[in-house]
Amino acid sequence: MDQPVLRGEGSVGAAGHADPVAAPTPASIAPARRTPWWAWALSPIALLPLIFIVLIALVLLFSGDLKLLFEPGFWSFNFYFNPLAPSQAVWAFPLYLVGTALTAGIALALATALSLALAISTTVYLPAWLGRSLGTLTNLLAGIPSVVYGIWGYVVLAPYFGLTLQPALRSYLGWIPFFGGPLSETASGTGVLLASLILTIMVVPLTTAIIRDSLVSVPHPLLEASFALGATRWETTRRVRLRVARSGVRGAVFLGFGRAIGESVAVAMVIGGQTQIPPSIYSGTSTVSAFLLYQQDSAFIYPALLHALVEFAVVLLLITLVFNYLAQRASGERGAVGPTSAAGI
Amino acid sequence: MATDTMTSRAAPEDLGHRSPRLARRMFMDRLLRWLLPLSFLLVLLPLFDLLYYVGVRALPTFTVATVTTNPVGFGGGLLAPIVGTLVLISVATGFAALVGIAAGMYTAEFAPRPIARTARLAGNLLAGIPAIVVGYFGYFLFVLATGNFSTLAGAITLGIFMVPYVYRVCDLALARVPHEQREAALAMGARRGQYLLRIALPIAFPSILTGIFLAMAIGLGETAPLVLTAGWSNTPVTNLLGPTSYLTGIVYQNYQFPTTLGNLVTLAFQAALLLVVIVLALNIVVQFIAERYRKRLRGLF
Amino acid sequence: MHDREVTAIIGPSGCGKTTFIRTLNRMVEMSSGLRIEGSVRYREQEIYGARIDPVQVRRRIGMVFQRPVVFPQSIYENVAFGLRLDRAPPEEVDAAVVRSLQRAALWEEVRGILKRPAFELSGGQQQRLCIARALAVDPRVLLMDEPTASLDPAGTQRIEDLLFELKREYAVVIVTHNMQQAARVADRTAFFFGGRLVEVDDTKRLFEAPRDPLTEQYITGRFG
């Protein structure tokens, strides 16, 4: 038993070995101080963003006809509009809600998976310089105007989807519900699938940036403890990193969902615009935001339509505020979740 | 080791020994090491495809006339939309910068804690409001009130949409000015306003600039708030109270026409190209300044 | 370093104690800016060998850190962490958790609250939980990097008592800046200075009759 178990020789040169326990310096928070009266009195300056939100809400509430929200027709699934008798129109709001939930839901499911893969790659597996360059390229996606995604989707992707991709998907995956349906549905190329995919690409930079931030901010000692127990990088990621960063991921999903729900231009250009519950993922439908956009010129002609659209906008505002609030709740006051996250700021 | 109760699980003394389970765990790790980075292809492929096709559709017929003539009928150029976009974005940026910086400075330096918390939350919520909703708001507040669509209505509506970007970056930049700077200044008897203007603002300035550029990039690419407020005019805008055209509008109005009809679709792609180039340039400048600024801040500690 | 012994590593701060101990289970590879050369052998096998994965090394050579690092999970799941990686069957996990907690002298204190979050424990208890967690994967060697640095005297006492128990079954390497601690718990002591091993000997001999003048200066308190 005098045989040494562990024996060694050699040297380890430490060049700038960082203290593993040292936490990254947090964004400095102003130290506690006495608050003079004028700081309270002038606080509306700081609250300008809140004032805008309230203003937007009030203007929309008083511009439309709130009673509409409580009429059964507003919540019916049977759209009816006759230009000759606009007052008898039935707006079938739930139809648009279904389209919204469907496209945003698919987009977020895909975007979350993709963002997790991207964020884990850059923080765990790739060397720092490569991760940073690829991250910058991803951020560029966030800068491309939605209208450009729209025209690219409509002119470049839709013909390919209609002639090649969707018929192929239909014949191979047709046995899965919503992947089959009549062949005619696949022909135009525009529809739920294209809209969801474009939304995915549009949302990914934002969700990736937030997830990456929350993965990076997991305290180092926790990771070391996991490695010291013989966990691999993937096991440490799955069991420690993701577990600790869970709320950040949740914040990213909520924020991305809010963004996807609110996107009007790109979606309106590629979703087809039919007022229907889509029978398959290739079918055209519409979303609340898209409907608000492409009906606006008719709305200037038909006051009844304008009134209905305002109520659409009110509900949309409410839903997006809720999701954005949930995102903020999940990530703390000065959390990574913000409008500029996708630009890495 | 004879008395070891764990002999059943005790690992063999060979360090290199791999149980099947260990081999699987290590294989999984290595597999993901190669698999996960492939996800970048899923992101970069669409990016390059988009840039490629926008270039292919826009460039062959892109001439000087494209930017020196106005849109007419089924064709024409982009002069009026370019001028319109420049005017809109200038006024909107001015508005957003004024509001965003004032609110950001106040939030970071003067606002009592609960107010600052509320303000930051509100800033992030404002950014989450869909552009189209802001558009309807602008329509009711500005267009219906003044009786006509106007450049100013479009610019202010767009500006409100851009405020949270400037606001957040300004607030963050000022809050990130190192403590020591603030303490040193206040210890020398500077008032808070003096500290803010003489010390904090110069340090935070490059960062605030990135916020403004970022807001410009966002504003340049927006369509929805303008559709409902700015109206349309095929001649360059001369009066802020008159209507105007804008680049995103060209894309949105023309994209659906048959490609054989005049050069409507080509014009849309040319407008898209201009937008992409300007917006990407702004974004690259933003990334560049942000990186430089990070280094500079690090030097301050 | 020998089986069933406690080896202490002492030396002034910044002398490379922590870095050294982290080379022993290849944890150094976690930090950047390091150049690694030389060799470390475990039962005559090179742990930096080309065929050897750090994961294999760390299974055999466990580690406890300066500050207790508990995962944001229950007490039970903390100890079970390493076993879960192996997909060990539930009854085996149960048995190993109990056994490890007993060896870490924590079982009596936590037996009724295994499902409670681990961070509710006191600092000393958390540190013993970390020891239990390291023991659960059945290592042969236990590396401890100043395990009592963040504990109060009572917690320190319990950990030191524990060391006497642990060395019956494991080779223990402990880094400490506290010479009294080394003298109390270690069978052998190594003195590091300026990134080099100056002297290693039986603890008694090192403290009573150091061969190197540097060691003598340090242990008589002339610097450090």
PDB file of N, CA and C in Angstrom, chain A residues 224-304:
ATOM      1  N   GLU A 224     -17.893  24.199 -12.779  1.00  0.00           N
ATOM      2  CA  GLU A 224     -16.704  23.458 -12.363  1.00  0.00           C
ATOM      3  C   GLU A 224     -17.080  22.290 -11.472  1.00  0.00           C
ATOM      4  N   ALA A 225     -18.031  22.536 -10.567  1.00  0.00           N
ATOM      5  CA  ALA A 225     -18.439  21.457  -9.667  1.00  0.00           C
ATOM      6  C   ALA A 225     -18.963  20.284 -10.475  1.00  0.00           C
ATOM      7  N   SER A 226     -19.709  20.596 -11.518  1.00  0.00           N
ATOM      8  CA  SER A 226     -20.250  19.528 -12.351  1.00  0.00           C
ATOM      9  C   SER A 226     -19.139  18.784 -13.090  1.00  0.00           C
ATOM     10  N   PHE A 227     -18.198  19.545 -13.651  1.00  0.00           N
ATOM     11  CA  PHE A 227     -17.082  18.892 -14.348  1.00  0.00           C
ATOM     12  C   PHE A 227     -16.268  18.034 -13.382  1.00  0.00           C
ATOM     13  N   ALA A 228     -16.095  18.552 -12.154  1.00  0.00           N
ATOM     14  CA  ALA A 228     -15.285  17.825 -11.184  1.00  0.00           C
ATOM     15  C   ALA A 228     -15.918  16.490 -10.830  1.00  0.00           C
ATOM     16  N   LEU A 229     -17.229  16.377 -11.044  1.00  0.00           N
ATOM     17  CA  LEU A 229     -17.894  15.098 -10.773  1.00  0.00           C
ATOM     18  C   LEU A 229     -17.829  14.176 -11.982  1.00  0.00           C
ATOM     19  N   GLY A 230     -17.111  14.614 -12.989  1.00  0.00           N
ATOM     20  CA  GLY A 230     -16.945  13.755 -14.151  1.00  0.00           C
ATOM     21  C   GLY A 230     -18.063  13.882 -15.172  1.00  0.00           C
ATOM     22  N   ALA A 231     -18.783  15.005 -15.155  1.00  0.00           N
ATOM     23  CA  ALA A 231     -19.810  15.201 -16.172  1.00  0.00           C
ATOM     24  C   ALA A 231     -19.153  15.694 -17.461  1.00  0.00           C
ATOM     25  N   THR A 232     -19.702  15.305 -18.598  1.00  0.00           N
ATOM     26  CA  THR A 232     -19.186  15.817 -19.862  1.00  0.00           C
ATOM     27  C   THR A 232     -19.726  17.227 -20.087  1.00  0.00           C
ATOM     28  N   ARG A 233     -19.241  17.869 -21.159  1.00  0.00           N
ATOM     29  CA  ARG A 233     -19.724  19.220 -21.446  1.00  0.00           C
ATOM     30  C   ARG A 233     -21.238  19.225 -21.664  1.00  0.00           C
ATOM     31  N   TRP A 234     -21.715  18.225 -22.397  1.00  0.00           N
ATOM     32  CA  TRP A 234     -23.148  18.190 -22.685  1.00  0.00           C
ATOM     33  C   TRP A 234     -23.948  17.957 -21.419  1.00  0.00           C
ATOM     34  N   GLU A 235     -23.462  17.050 -20.570  1.00  0.00           N
ATOM     35  CA  GLU A 235     -24.194  16.777 -19.323  1.00  0.00           C
ATOM     36  C   GLU A 235     -24.214  18.004 -18.420  1.00  0.00           C
ATOM     37  N   THR A 236     -23.078  18.705 -18.381  1.00  0.00           N
ATOM     38  CA  THR A 236     -23.025  19.930 -17.585  1.00  0.00           C
ATOM     39  C   THR A 236     -23.998  20.968 -18.149  1.00  0.00           C
ATOM     40  N   THR A 237     -24.065  21.038 -19.475  1.00  0.00           N
ATOM     41  CA  THR A 237     -24.978  21.990 -20.103  1.00  0.00           C
ATOM     42  C   THR A 237     -26.429  21.664 -19.768  1.00  0.00           C
ATOM     43  N   ARG A 238     -26.745  20.386 -19.916  1.00  0.00           N
ATOM     44  CA  ARG A 238     -28.141  19.984 -19.758  1.00  0.00           C
ATOM     45  C   ARG A 238     -28.582  20.042 -18.291  1.00  0.00           C
ATOM     46  N   ARG A 239     -27.708  19.569 -17.403  1.00  0.00           N
ATOM     47  CA  ARG A 239     -28.135  19.408 -16.020  1.00  0.00           C
ATOM     48  C   ARG A 239     -27.849  20.611 -15.145  1.00  0.00           C
ATOM     49  N   VAL A 240     -26.889  21.435 -15.539  1.00  0.00           N
ATOM     50  CA  VAL A 240     -26.576  22.592 -14.706  1.00  0.00           C
ATOM     51  C   VAL A 240     -26.880  23.892 -15.436  1.00  0.00           C
ATOM     52  N   ARG A 241     -26.258  24.079 -16.615  1.00  0.00           N
ATOM     53  CA  ARG A 241     -26.398  25.359 -17.306  1.00  0.00           C
ATOM     54  C   ARG A 241     -27.845  25.674 -17.644  1.00  0.00           C
ATOM     55  N   LEU A 242     -28.491  24.761 -18.331  1.00  0.00           N
ATOM     56  CA  LEU A 242     -29.862  25.023 -18.764  1.00  0.00           C
ATOM     57  C   LEU A 242     -30.805  25.130 -17.569  1.00  0.00           C
ATOM     58  N   ARG A 243     -30.499  24.344 -16.525  1.00  0.00           N
ATOM     59  CA  ARG A 243     -31.364  24.388 -15.351  1.00  0.00           C
ATOM     60  C   ARG A 243     -31.285  25.748 -14.678  1.00  0.00           C
ATOM     61  N   VAL A 244     -30.065  26.256 -14.552  1.00  0.00           N
ATOM     62  CA  VAL A 244     -29.892  27.550 -13.897  1.00  0.00           C
ATOM     63  C   VAL A 244     -30.410  28.680 -14.794  1.00  0.00           C
ATOM     64  N   ALA A 245     -30.245  28.507 -16.102  1.00  0.00           N
ATOM     65  CA  ALA A 245     -30.619  29.580 -17.034  1.00  0.00           C
ATOM     66  C   ALA A 245     -32.077  29.486 -17.480  1.00  0.00           C
ATOM     67  N   ARG A 246     -32.833  28.618 -16.816  1.00  0.00           N
ATOM     68  CA  ARG A 246     -34.190  28.346 -17.286  1.00  0.00           C
ATOM     69  C   ARG A 246     -35.041  29.606 -17.437  1.00  0.00           C
ATOM     70  N   SER A 247     -34.944  30.496 -16.457  1.00  0.00           N
ATOM     71  CA  SER A 247     -35.825  31.658 -16.530  1.00  0.00           C
ATOM     72  C   SER A 247     -35.439  32.555 -17.705  1.00  0.00           C
ATOM     73  N   GLY A 248     -34.152  32.599 -18.018  1.00  0.00           N
ATOM     74  CA  GLY A 248     -33.734  33.384 -19.175  1.00  0.00           C
ATOM     75  C   GLY A 248     -34.296  32.814 -20.463  1.00  0.00           C
ATOM     76  N   VAL A 249     -34.297  31.489 -20.559  1.00  0.00           N
ATOM     77  CA  VAL A 249     -34.850  30.850 -21.749  1.00  0.00           C
ATOM     78  C   VAL A 249     -36.341  31.143 -21.843  1.00  0.00           C
ATOM     79  N   ARG A 250     -37.002  31.069 -20.682  1.00  0.00           N
ATOM     80  CA  ARG A 250     -38.434  31.352 -20.681  1.00  0.00           C
ATOM     81  C   ARG A 250     -38.675  32.797 -21.134  1.00  0.00           C
ATOM     82  N   GLY A 251     -37.883  33.723 -20.634  1.00  0.00           N
ATOM     83  CA  GLY A 251     -38.022  35.119 -21.033  1.00  0.00           C
ATOM     84  C   GLY A 251     -37.863  35.278 -22.535  1.00  0.00           C
ATOM     85  N   ALA A 252     -36.873  34.577 -23.086  1.00  0.00           N
ATOM     86  CA  ALA A 252     -36.633  34.657 -24.530  1.00  0.00           C
ATOM     87  C   ALA A 252     -37.845  34.161 -25.309  1.00  0.00           C
ATOM     88  N   VAL A 253     -38.444  33.075 -24.836  1.00  0.00           N
ATOM     89  CA  VAL A 253     -39.588  32.511 -25.552  1.00  0.00           C
ATOM     90  C   VAL A 253     -40.773  33.476 -25.512  1.00  0.00           C
ATOM     91  N   PHE A 254     -41.036  34.035 -24.343  1.00  0.00           N
ATOM     92  CA  PHE A 254     -42.152  34.987 -24.241  1.00  0.00           C
ATOM     93  C   PHE A 254     -41.922  36.192 -25.136  1.00  0.00           C
ATOM     94  N   LEU A 255     -40.720  36.729 -25.087  1.00  0.00           N
ATOM     95  CA  LEU A 255     -40.420  37.921 -25.882  1.00  0.00           C
ATOM     96  C   LEU A 255     -40.548  37.611 -27.370  1.00  0.00           C
ATOM     97  N   GLY A 256     -39.995  36.464 -27.766  1.00  0.00           N
ATOM     98  CA  GLY A 256     -40.079  36.067 -29.168  1.00  0.00           C
ATOM     99  C   GLY A 256     -41.523  35.866 -29.602  1.00  0.00           C
ATOM    100  N   PHE A 257     -42.328  35.292 -28.719  1.00  0.00           N
ATOM    101  CA  PHE A 257     -43.730  35.060 -29.044  1.00  0.00           C
ATOM    102  C   PHE A 257     -44.456  36.389 -29.241  1.00  0.00           C
ATOM    103  N   GLY A 258     -44.186  37.326 -28.328  1.00  0.00           N
ATOM    104  CA  GLY A 258     -44.795  38.647 -28.463  1.00  0.00           C
ATOM    105  C   GLY A 258     -44.412  39.287 -29.794  1.00  0.00           C
ATOM    106  N   ARG A 259     -43.137  39.144 -30.151  1.00  0.00           N
ATOM    107  CA  ARG A 259     -42.662  39.711 -31.401  1.00  0.00           C
ATOM    108  C   ARG A 259     -43.337  39.040 -32.602  1.00  0.00           C
ATOM    109  N   ALA A 260     -43.461  37.726 -32.560  1.00  0.00           N
ATOM    110  CA  ALA A 260     -44.046  36.990 -33.684  1.00  0.00           C
ATOM    111  C   ALA A 260     -45.526  37.328 -33.852  1.00  0.00           C
ATOM    112  N   ILE A 261     -46.231  37.465 -32.735  1.00  0.00           N
ATOM    113  CA  ILE A 261     -47.649  37.821 -32.809  1.00  0.00           C
ATOM    114  C   ILE A 261     -47.826  39.180 -33.467  1.00  0.00           C
ATOM    115  N   GLY A 262     -46.917  40.097 -33.142  1.00  0.00           N
ATOM    116  CA  GLY A 262     -47.089  41.468 -33.597  1.00  0.00           C
ATOM    117  C   GLY A 262     -46.620  41.734 -35.011  1.00  0.00           C
ATOM    118  N   GLU A 263     -45.868  40.791 -35.588  1.00  0.00           N
ATOM    119  CA  GLU A 263     -45.322  41.044 -36.921  1.00  0.00           C
ATOM    120  C   GLU A 263     -46.439  41.063 -37.952  1.00  0.00           C
ATOM    121  N   SER A 264     -46.553  42.181 -38.645  1.00  0.00           N
ATOM    122  CA  SER A 264     -47.655  42.292 -39.595  1.00  0.00           C
ATOM    123  C   SER A 264     -47.180  42.209 -41.041  1.00  0.00           C
ATOM    124  N   VAL A 265     -46.151  42.969 -41.388  1.00  0.00           N
ATOM    125  CA  VAL A 265     -45.807  43.139 -42.798  1.00  0.00           C
ATOM    126  C   VAL A 265     -45.347  41.830 -43.446  1.00  0.00           C
ATOM    127  N   ALA A 266     -44.310  41.219 -42.868  1.00  0.00           N
ATOM    128  CA  ALA A 266     -43.773  40.005 -43.485  1.00  0.00           C
ATOM    129  C   ALA A 266     -44.842  38.920 -43.549  1.00  0.00           C
ATOM    130  N   VAL A 267     -45.618  38.793 -42.487  1.00  0.00           N
ATOM    131  CA  VAL A 267     -46.644  37.759 -42.459  1.00  0.00           C
ATOM    132  C   VAL A 267     -47.725  38.047 -43.499  1.00  0.00           C
ATOM    133  N   ALA A 268     -48.164  39.296 -43.544  1.00  0.00           N
ATOM    134  CA  ALA A 268     -49.220  39.640 -44.506  1.00  0.00           C
ATOM    135  C   ALA A 268     -48.785  39.315 -45.936  1.00  0.00           C
ATOM    136  N   MET A 269     -47.501  39.438 -46.217  1.00  0.00           N
ATOM    137  CA  MET A 269     -47.025  39.230 -47.586  1.00  0.00           C
ATOM    138  C   MET A 269     -46.944  37.759 -47.977  1.00  0.00           C
ATOM    139  N   VAL A 270     -46.845  36.864 -47.008  1.00  0.00           N
ATOM    140  CA  VAL A 270     -46.627  35.462 -47.375  1.00  0.00           C
ATOM    141  C   VAL A 270     -47.668  34.486 -46.837  1.00  0.00           C
ATOM    142  N   ILE A 271     -48.717  34.980 -46.175  1.00  0.00           N
ATOM    143  CA  ILE A 271     -49.605  34.016 -45.526  1.00  0.00           C
ATOM    144  C   ILE A 271     -50.844  33.696 -46.354  1.00  0.00           C
ATOM    145  N   GLY A 272     -51.032  34.408 -47.460  1.00  0.00           N
ATOM    146  CA  GLY A 272     -52.159  34.091 -48.318  1.00  0.00           C
ATOM    147  C   GLY A 272     -53.357  34.983 -48.073  1.00  0.00           C
ATOM    148  N   GLY A 273     -53.746  35.129 -46.825  1.00  0.00           N
ATOM    149  CA  GLY A 273     -54.792  36.093 -46.492  1.00  0.00           C
ATOM    150  C   GLY A 273     -56.203  35.547 -46.447  1.00  0.00           C
ATOM    151  N   GLN A 274     -56.391  34.225 -46.671  1.00  0.00           N
ATOM    152  CA  GLN A 274     -57.739  33.680 -46.602  1.00  0.00           C
ATOM    153  C   GLN A 274     -58.276  33.730 -45.170  1.00  0.00           C
ATOM    154  N   THR A 275     -59.566  34.050 -45.076  1.00  0.00           N
ATOM    155  CA  THR A 275     -60.181  34.036 -43.761  1.00  0.00           C
ATOM    156  C   THR A 275     -60.740  32.648 -43.508  1.00  0.00           C
ATOM    157  N   GLN A 276     -59.922  31.795 -42.954  1.00  0.00           N
ATOM    158  CA  GLN A 276     -60.355  30.421 -42.704  1.00  0.00           C
ATOM    159  C   GLN A 276     -59.440  29.797 -41.669  1.00  0.00           C
ATOM    160  N   ILE A 277     -59.946  28.721 -41.055  1.00  0.00           N
ATOM    161  CA  ILE A 277     -59.059  27.914 -40.230  1.00  0.00           C
ATOM    162  C   ILE A 277     -58.309  27.009 -41.190  1.00  0.00           C
ATOM    163  N   PRO A 278     -56.990  27.100 -41.233  1.00  0.00           N
ATOM    164  CA  PRO A 278     -56.248  26.372 -42.270  1.00  0.00           C
ATOM    165  C   PRO A 278     -56.420  24.861 -42.125  1.00  0.00           C
ATOM    166  N   PRO A 279     -56.892  24.191 -43.208  1.00  0.00           N
ATOM    167  CA  PRO A 279     -57.054  22.740 -43.148  1.00  0.00           C
ATOM    168  C   PRO A 279     -55.722  22.000 -43.165  1.00  0.00           C
ATOM    169  N   SER A 280     -54.653  22.609 -43.646  1.00  0.00           N
ATOM    170  CA  SER A 280     -53.346  21.964 -43.604  1.00  0.00           C
ATOM    171  C   SER A 280     -52.292  23.041 -43.405  1.00  0.00           C
ATOM    172  N   ILE A 281     -51.052  22.613 -43.153  1.00  0.00           N
ATOM    173  CA  ILE A 281     -50.022  23.622 -42.912  1.00  0.00           C
ATOM    174  C   ILE A 281     -49.622  24.347 -44.193  1.00  0.00           C
ATOM    175  N   TYR A 282     -50.121  23.867 -45.344  1.00  0.00           N
ATOM    176  CA  TYR A 282     -49.812  24.551 -46.600  1.00  0.00           C
ATOM    177  C   TYR A 282     -50.844  25.613 -46.939  1.00  0.00           C
ATOM    178  N   SER A 283     -51.954  25.611 -46.204  1.00  0.00           N
ATOM    179  CA  SER A 283     -53.076  26.467 -46.573  1.00  0.00           C
ATOM    180  C   SER A 283     -52.840  27.912 -46.174  1.00  0.00           C
ATOM    181  N   GLY A 284     -53.516  28.789 -46.913  1.00  0.00           N
ATOM    182  CA  GLY A 284     -53.468  30.188 -46.557  1.00  0.00           C
ATOM    183  C   GLY A 284     -54.403  30.465 -45.401  1.00  0.00           C
ATOM    184  N   THR A 285     -54.038  31.458 -44.603  1.00  0.00           N
ATOM    185  CA  THR A 285     -54.927  31.909 -43.543  1.00  0.00           C
ATOM    186  C   THR A 285     -54.559  33.357 -43.272  1.00  0.00           C
ATOM    187  N   SER A 286     -54.933  33.866 -42.122  1.00  0.00           N
ATOM    188  CA  SER A 286     -54.586  35.246 -41.811  1.00  0.00           C
ATOM    189  C   SER A 286     -54.323  35.365 -40.322  1.00  0.00           C
ATOM    190  N   THR A 287     -53.636  36.417 -39.937  1.00  0.00           N
ATOM    191  CA  THR A 287     -53.427  36.648 -38.511  1.00  0.00           C
ATOM    192  C   THR A 287     -53.999  38.013 -38.144  1.00  0.00           C
ATOM    193  N   VAL A 288     -54.132  38.253 -36.866  1.00  0.00           N
ATOM    194  CA  VAL A 288     -54.683  39.533 -36.412  1.00  0.00           C
ATOM    195  C   VAL A 288     -53.846  40.688 -36.969  1.00  0.00           C
ATOM    196  N   SER A 289     -52.519  40.588 -36.807  1.00  0.00           N
ATOM    197  CA  SER A 289     -51.649  41.679 -37.258  1.00  0.00           C
ATOM    198  C   SER A 289     -51.729  41.864 -38.768  1.00  0.00           C
ATOM    199  N   ALA A 290     -51.690  40.741 -39.499  1.00  0.00           N
ATOM    200  CA  ALA A 290     -51.726  40.830 -40.954  1.00  0.00           C
ATOM    201  C   ALA A 290     -53.049  41.437 -41.422  1.00  0.00           C
ATOM    202  N   PHE A 291     -54.145  41.006 -40.806  1.00  0.00           N
ATOM    203  CA  PHE A 291     -55.459  41.529 -41.172  1.00  0.00           C
ATOM    204  C   PHE A 291     -55.514  43.038 -40.924  1.00  0.00           C
ATOM    205  N   LEU A 292     -54.962  43.450 -39.795  1.00  0.00           N
ATOM    206  CA  LEU A 292     -54.929  44.889 -39.492  1.00  0.00           C
ATOM    207  C   LEU A 292     -54.203  45.648 -40.581  1.00  0.00           C
ATOM    208  N   LEU A 293     -53.150  45.057 -41.114  1.00  0.00           N
ATOM    209  CA  LEU A 293     -52.361  45.759 -42.122  1.00  0.00           C
ATOM    210  C   LEU A 293     -53.074  45.791 -43.469  1.00  0.00           C
ATOM    211  N   TYR A 294     -53.511  44.627 -43.979  1.00  0.00           N
ATOM    212  CA  TYR A 294     -53.991  44.699 -45.349  1.00  0.00           C
ATOM    213  C   TYR A 294     -55.459  45.084 -45.487  1.00  0.00           C
ATOM    214  N   GLN A 295     -56.124  45.305 -44.390  1.00  0.00           N
ATOM    215  CA  GLN A 295     -57.477  45.850 -44.483  1.00  0.00           C
ATOM    216  C   GLN A 295     -57.517  47.353 -44.244  1.00  0.00           C
ATOM    217  N   GLN A 296     -56.336  47.946 -43.971  1.00  0.00           N
ATOM    218  CA  GLN A 296     -56.401  49.350 -43.552  1.00  0.00           C
ATOM    219  C   GLN A 296     -56.958  50.263 -44.634  1.00  0.00           C
ATOM    220  N   ASP A 297     -56.661  49.982 -45.909  1.00  0.00           N
ATOM    221  CA  ASP A 297     -57.185  50.908 -46.924  1.00  0.00           C
ATOM    222  C   ASP A 297     -58.699  50.764 -47.093  1.00  0.00           C
ATOM    223  N   SER A 298     -59.212  49.520 -46.962  1.00  0.00           N
ATOM    224  CA  SER A 298     -60.670  49.362 -46.990  1.00  0.00           C
ATOM    225  C   SER A 298     -61.292  50.046 -45.783  1.00  0.00           C
ATOM    226  N   ALA A 299     -60.549  50.025 -44.676  1.00  0.00           N
ATOM    227  CA  ALA A 299     -61.089  50.604 -43.449  1.00  0.00           C
ATOM    228  C   ALA A 299     -61.338  52.094 -43.589  1.00  0.00           C
ATOM    229  N   PHE A 300     -60.521  52.751 -44.435  1.00  0.00           N
ATOM    230  CA  PHE A 300     -60.743  54.172 -44.624  1.00  0.00           C
ATOM    231  C   PHE A 300     -62.082  54.413 -45.333  1.00  0.00           C
ATOM    232  N   ILE A 301     -62.601  53.364 -46.008  1.00  0.00           N
ATOM    233  CA  ILE A 301     -63.867  53.501 -46.731  1.00  0.00           C
ATOM    234  C   ILE A 301     -65.050  53.065 -45.859  1.00  0.00           C
ATOM    235  N   TYR A 302     -64.897  51.957 -45.137  1.00  0.00           N
ATOM    236  CA  TYR A 302     -66.008  51.432 -44.350  1.00  0.00           C
ATOM    237  C   TYR A 302     -65.796  51.697 -42.862  1.00  0.00           C
ATOM    238  N   PRO A 303     -66.502  52.612 -42.293  1.00  0.00           N
ATOM    239  CA  PRO A 303     -66.336  52.919 -40.863  1.00  0.00           C
ATOM    240  C   PRO A 303     -66.571  51.681 -39.991  1.00  0.00           C
ATOM    241  N   ALA A 304     -67.502  50.817 -40.388  1.00  0.00           N
ATOM    242  CA  ALA A 304     -67.782  49.632 -39.581  1.00  0.00           C
ATOM    243  C   ALA A 304     -66.541  48.746 -39.492  1.00  0.00           C
TER     244      ALA A 304
END
